[in-house]
PDB file of C-alpha atoms in Angstrom:
ATOM      1  CA  UNK D 840       7.992  -9.837  -1.197  1.00 39.00           C
ATOM      2  CA  UNK D 841       4.238 -10.311  -0.993  1.00 46.00           C
ATOM      3  CA  UNK D 842       1.624  -7.817  -2.095  1.00 58.00           C
ATOM      4  CA  UNK D 843       1.465  -4.708   0.057  1.00 77.00           C
ATOM      5  CA  UNK D 844      -1.740  -4.438   2.031  1.00 94.00           C
ATOM      6  CA  UNK D 845      -2.544  -0.774   1.489  1.00 95.00           C
ATOM      7  CA  UNK D 846      -5.680  -0.955   3.633  1.00 95.00           C
ATOM      8  CA  UNK D 847      -3.743  -2.410   6.588  1.00 96.00           C
ATOM      9  CA  UNK D 848      -0.997   0.209   6.286  1.00 97.00           C
ATOM     10  CA  UNK D 849      -3.617   2.961   5.974  1.00 97.00           C
ATOM     11  CA  UNK D 850      -5.343   1.718   9.111  1.00 96.00           C
ATOM     12  CA  UNK D 851      -2.029   1.796  10.986  1.00 97.00           C
ATOM     13  CA  UNK D 852      -1.735   5.471  10.108  1.00 98.00           C
ATOM     14  CA  UNK D 853      -5.364   6.503  10.508  1.00 97.00           C
ATOM     15  CA  UNK D 854      -6.019   4.772  13.825  1.00 97.00           C
ATOM     16  CA  UNK D 855      -2.441   4.900  15.083  1.00 97.00           C
ATOM     17  CA  UNK D 856      -1.645   7.002  18.098  1.00 97.00           C
ATOM     18  CA  UNK D 857       0.156  10.217  17.236  1.00 97.00           C
ATOM     19  CA  UNK D 858       3.704  10.163  18.576  1.00 98.00           C
ATOM     20  CA  UNK D 859       5.858  13.197  19.282  1.00 98.00           C
ATOM     21  CA  UNK D 860       9.480  12.616  18.317  1.00 98.00           C
ATOM     22  CA  UNK D 861      12.069  13.295  20.975  1.00 98.00           C
ATOM     23  CA  UNK D 862      14.281  16.380  20.667  1.00 98.00           C
ATOM     24  CA  UNK D 863      17.147  14.033  19.739  1.00 98.00           C
ATOM     25  CA  UNK D 864      15.050  12.450  16.965  1.00 98.00           C
ATOM     26  CA  UNK D 865      14.009  15.882  15.684  1.00 98.00           C
ATOM     27  CA  UNK D 866      17.653  16.970  15.604  1.00 98.00           C
ATOM     28  CA  UNK D 867      18.668  13.760  13.808  1.00 98.00           C
ATOM     29  CA  UNK D 868      15.861  14.178  11.261  1.00 98.00           C
ATOM     30  CA  UNK D 869      16.785  17.823  10.637  1.00 98.00           C
ATOM     31  CA  UNK D 870      20.455  16.905  10.171  1.00 98.00           C
ATOM     32  CA  UNK D 871      19.614  14.013   7.828  1.00 98.00           C
ATOM     33  CA  UNK D 872      17.430  16.346   5.737  1.00 98.00           C
ATOM     34  CA  UNK D 873      20.134  19.027   5.573  1.00 98.00           C
ATOM     35  CA  UNK D 874      22.810  16.500   4.591  1.00 98.00           C
ATOM     36  CA  UNK D 875      20.625  14.743   2.022  1.00 98.00           C
ATOM     37  CA  UNK D 876      19.337  17.982   0.524  1.00 98.00           C
ATOM     38  CA  UNK D 877      22.835  19.438   0.141  1.00 98.00           C
ATOM     39  CA  UNK D 878      23.512  16.779  -2.512  1.00 97.00           C
ATOM     40  CA  UNK D 879      20.561  17.821  -4.686  1.00 98.00           C
ATOM     41  CA  UNK D 880      19.884  21.498  -3.925  1.00 96.00           C
ATOM     42  CA  UNK D 881      21.193  22.791  -7.254  1.00 96.00           C
ATOM     43  CA  UNK D 882      18.574  20.687  -9.086  1.00 97.00           C
ATOM     44  CA  UNK D 883      15.537  21.818  -7.073  1.00 98.00           C
ATOM     45  CA  UNK D 884      13.033  24.588  -7.758  1.00 98.00           C
ATOM     46  CA  UNK D 885      10.215  25.299  -5.317  1.00 98.00           C
ATOM     47  CA  UNK D 886       6.778  26.516  -6.363  1.00 98.00           C
ATOM     48  CA  UNK D 887       3.649  27.542  -4.464  1.00 96.00           C
ATOM     49  CA  UNK D 888       1.335  25.580  -6.776  1.00 96.00           C
ATOM     50  CA  UNK D 889       0.359  21.924  -6.451  1.00 95.00           C
ATOM     51  CA  UNK D 890       2.652  19.657  -8.477  1.00 97.00           C
ATOM     52  CA  UNK D 891       1.351  16.309  -9.704  1.00 96.00           C
ATOM     53  CA  UNK D 892       3.746  13.399 -10.177  1.00 95.00           C
ATOM     54  CA  UNK D 893       3.229  13.694 -13.942  1.00 96.00           C
ATOM     55  CA  UNK D 894       4.034  17.411 -13.878  1.00 97.00           C
ATOM     56  CA  UNK D 895       7.134  16.783 -11.781  1.00 97.00           C
ATOM     57  CA  UNK D 896       8.376  14.040 -14.108  1.00 96.00           C
ATOM     58  CA  UNK D 897       7.741  16.157 -17.215  1.00 97.00           C
ATOM     59  CA  UNK D 898       9.519  19.155 -15.689  1.00 98.00           C
ATOM     60  CA  UNK D 899      12.481  16.943 -14.812  1.00 97.00           C
ATOM     61  CA  UNK D 900      12.661  15.507 -18.356  1.00 97.00           C
ATOM     62  CA  UNK D 901      12.387  18.932 -19.955  1.00 98.00           C
ATOM     63  CA  UNK D 902      14.606  21.076 -17.685  1.00 97.00           C
ATOM     64  CA  UNK D 903      16.594  18.635 -15.480  1.00 97.00           C
ATOM     65  CA  UNK D 904      15.090  20.489 -12.540  1.00 98.00           C
ATOM     66  CA  UNK D 905      13.007  18.920  -9.791  1.00 98.00           C
ATOM     67  CA  UNK D 906       9.844  21.005  -9.296  1.00 98.00           C
ATOM     68  CA  UNK D 907       8.650  20.714  -5.681  1.00 98.00           C
ATOM     69  CA  UNK D 908       5.408  22.099  -4.277  1.00 97.00           C
ATOM     70  CA  UNK D 909       5.362  24.301  -1.187  1.00 96.00           C
ATOM     71  CA  UNK D 910       1.565  24.005  -0.965  1.00 94.00           C
ATOM     72  CA  UNK D 911       0.319  22.690   2.402  1.00 92.00           C
ATOM     73  CA  UNK D 912       3.859  22.824   3.804  1.00 94.00           C
ATOM     74  CA  UNK D 913       2.880  23.199   7.471  1.00 94.00           C
ATOM     75  CA  UNK D 914       3.987  20.343   9.710  1.00 96.00           C
ATOM     76  CA  UNK D 915       3.626  19.886  13.472  1.00 96.00           C
ATOM     77  CA  UNK D 916       7.328  19.071  13.993  1.00 97.00           C
ATOM     78  CA  UNK D 917       9.381  20.330  11.045  1.00 97.00           C
ATOM     79  CA  UNK D 918       9.982  23.921  10.017  1.00 97.00           C
ATOM     80  CA  UNK D 919       8.648  24.911   6.601  1.00 97.00           C
ATOM     81  CA  UNK D 920      12.229  24.917   5.305  1.00 97.00           C
ATOM     82  CA  UNK D 921      12.973  21.394   6.567  1.00 98.00           C
ATOM     83  CA  UNK D 922       9.625  20.056   5.328  1.00 98.00           C
ATOM     84  CA  UNK D 923      10.177  21.571   1.859  1.00 98.00           C
ATOM     85  CA  UNK D 924      13.647  20.043   1.675  1.00 98.00           C
ATOM     86  CA  UNK D 925      12.264  16.704   2.873  1.00 98.00           C
ATOM     87  CA  UNK D 926       9.689  16.800   0.057  1.00 98.00           C
ATOM     88  CA  UNK D 927      12.473  17.490  -2.421  1.00 98.00           C
ATOM     89  CA  UNK D 928      14.507  14.528  -1.147  1.00 98.00           C
ATOM     90  CA  UNK D 929      11.466  12.271  -1.339  1.00 98.00           C
ATOM     91  CA  UNK D 930      10.571  13.391  -4.871  1.00 97.00           C
ATOM     92  CA  UNK D 931      14.219  13.036  -5.932  1.00 98.00           C
ATOM     93  CA  UNK D 932      14.161   9.451  -4.667  1.00 98.00           C
ATOM     94  CA  UNK D 933      11.047   8.759  -6.778  1.00 97.00           C
ATOM     95  CA  UNK D 934      12.605  10.217  -9.927  1.00 96.00           C
ATOM     96  CA  UNK D 935      16.060   8.731  -9.565  1.00 95.00           C
ATOM     97  CA  UNK D 936      14.997   5.451  -8.037  1.00 96.00           C
ATOM     98  CA  UNK D 937      12.350   4.904 -10.689  1.00 96.00           C
ATOM     99  CA  UNK D 938       9.782   4.399  -7.932  1.00 97.00           C
ATOM    100  CA  UNK D 939       6.139   4.731  -8.955  1.00 95.00           C
ATOM    101  CA  UNK D 940       3.719   6.920  -7.042  1.00 95.00           C
ATOM    102  CA  UNK D 941       1.507   3.985  -6.106  1.00 95.00           C
ATOM    103  CA  UNK D 942       1.813   2.064  -2.858  1.00 96.00           C
ATOM    104  CA  UNK D 943       4.665  -0.163  -4.048  1.00 96.00           C
ATOM    105  CA  UNK D 944       6.673   2.869  -5.162  1.00 97.00           C
ATOM    106  CA  UNK D 945       6.014   4.713  -1.911  1.00 97.00           C
ATOM    107  CA  UNK D 946       7.164   1.678   0.077  1.00 97.00           C
ATOM    108  CA  UNK D 947      10.333   1.516  -2.054  1.00 97.00           C
ATOM    109  CA  UNK D 948      10.946   5.246  -1.572  1.00 98.00           C
ATOM    110  CA  UNK D 949      10.472   4.815   2.180  1.00 98.00           C
ATOM    111  CA  UNK D 950      12.826   1.855   2.257  1.00 98.00           C
ATOM    112  CA  UNK D 951      15.463   3.726   0.302  1.00 98.00           C
ATOM    113  CA  UNK D 952      15.226   6.799   2.551  1.00 98.00           C
ATOM    114  CA  UNK D 953      15.415   4.578   5.617  1.00 98.00           C
ATOM    115  CA  UNK D 954      18.561   2.904   4.262  1.00 98.00           C
ATOM    116  CA  UNK D 955      20.309   6.289   4.156  1.00 98.00           C
ATOM    117  CA  UNK D 956      19.140   7.513   7.564  1.00 98.00           C
ATOM    118  CA  UNK D 957      20.215   6.913  11.146  1.00 98.00           C
ATOM    119  CA  UNK D 958      18.378   4.074  12.870  1.00 98.00           C
ATOM    120  CA  UNK D 959      16.764   6.520  15.315  1.00 98.00           C
ATOM    121  CA  UNK D 960      14.654   8.212  12.620  1.00 98.00           C
ATOM    122  CA  UNK D 961      13.722   5.284  10.388  1.00 98.00           C
ATOM    123  CA  UNK D 962      10.335   4.988  12.088  1.00 98.00           C
ATOM    124  CA  UNK D 963       9.694   8.656  11.226  1.00 98.00           C
ATOM    125  CA  UNK D 964      10.485   8.060   7.556  1.00 98.00           C
ATOM    126  CA  UNK D 965       8.210   5.000   7.438  1.00 98.00           C
ATOM    127  CA  UNK D 966       5.378   7.045   8.956  1.00 98.00           C
ATOM    128  CA  UNK D 967       5.990  10.138   6.805  1.00 98.00           C
ATOM    129  CA  UNK D 968       6.323   8.236   3.541  1.00 98.00           C
ATOM    130  CA  UNK D 969       4.755   4.771   3.491  1.00 98.00           C
ATOM    131  CA  UNK D 970       2.020   5.032   6.116  1.00 98.00           C
ATOM    132  CA  UNK D 971       0.899   8.530   5.141  1.00 97.00           C
ATOM    133  CA  UNK D 972       0.832   7.532   1.449  1.00 97.00           C
ATOM    134  CA  UNK D 973      -1.147   4.375   2.225  1.00 97.00           C
ATOM    135  CA  UNK D 974      -3.770   6.415   4.053  1.00 97.00           C
ATOM    136  CA  UNK D 975      -4.016   8.919   1.180  1.00 96.00           C
ATOM    137  CA  UNK D 976      -4.205   6.178  -1.453  1.00 96.00           C
ATOM    138  CA  UNK D 977      -6.760   4.164   0.521  1.00 95.00           C
ATOM    139  CA  UNK D 978      -9.068   7.057   1.397  1.00 96.00           C
ATOM    140  CA  UNK D 979      -8.438   9.306  -1.594  1.00 95.00           C
ATOM    141  CA  UNK D 980      -7.326  12.235   0.564  1.00 94.00           C
ATOM    142  CA  UNK D 981      -4.455  13.237   2.793  1.00 92.00           C
ATOM    143  CA  UNK D 982      -5.066  12.748   6.488  1.00 94.00           C
ATOM    144  CA  UNK D 983      -4.217  15.143   9.277  1.00 92.00           C
ATOM    145  CA  UNK D 984      -0.435  15.246   9.600  1.00 93.00           C
ATOM    146  CA  UNK D 985       0.989  13.114  12.403  1.00 97.00           C
ATOM    147  CA  UNK D 986       3.721  10.605  13.119  1.00 98.00           C
ATOM    148  CA  UNK D 987       2.891   7.007  13.983  1.00 98.00           C
ATOM    149  CA  UNK D 988       5.348   4.472  15.352  1.00 96.00           C
ATOM    150  CA  UNK D 989       4.475   0.890  14.378  1.00 93.00           C
TER     151      UNK D 989
END
């Protein structure tokens, strides 16, 4: 696989048209999150403070508990509960997949999540994980939350 073009992926997110998922896609995403989270829930602890990747990894090594931030949890399509569980799944994938928190690791985490999800929501996972991360890495800050279908 060639080098990831973070700038190109960031541009897809930043300039991409915001897409509203269908009710069927929202239901499928919610069900995928619930099913995926049920396998890890006993290892997750939520906190209201920001959690850096280093802090999360250290907490995991020390306590075998995944520390997940609830800061900035609002999302235009997911409930706070679903978004928090989605964050936990994503962070779990980083820890257990050995995926870095750079662009290559985010693309791997997105690919892994997509491999476990129904076809109908894979575009959502790519947008939520890879494209959003590319925009944050490229610009140095998180962009306004949206979904982009590419």
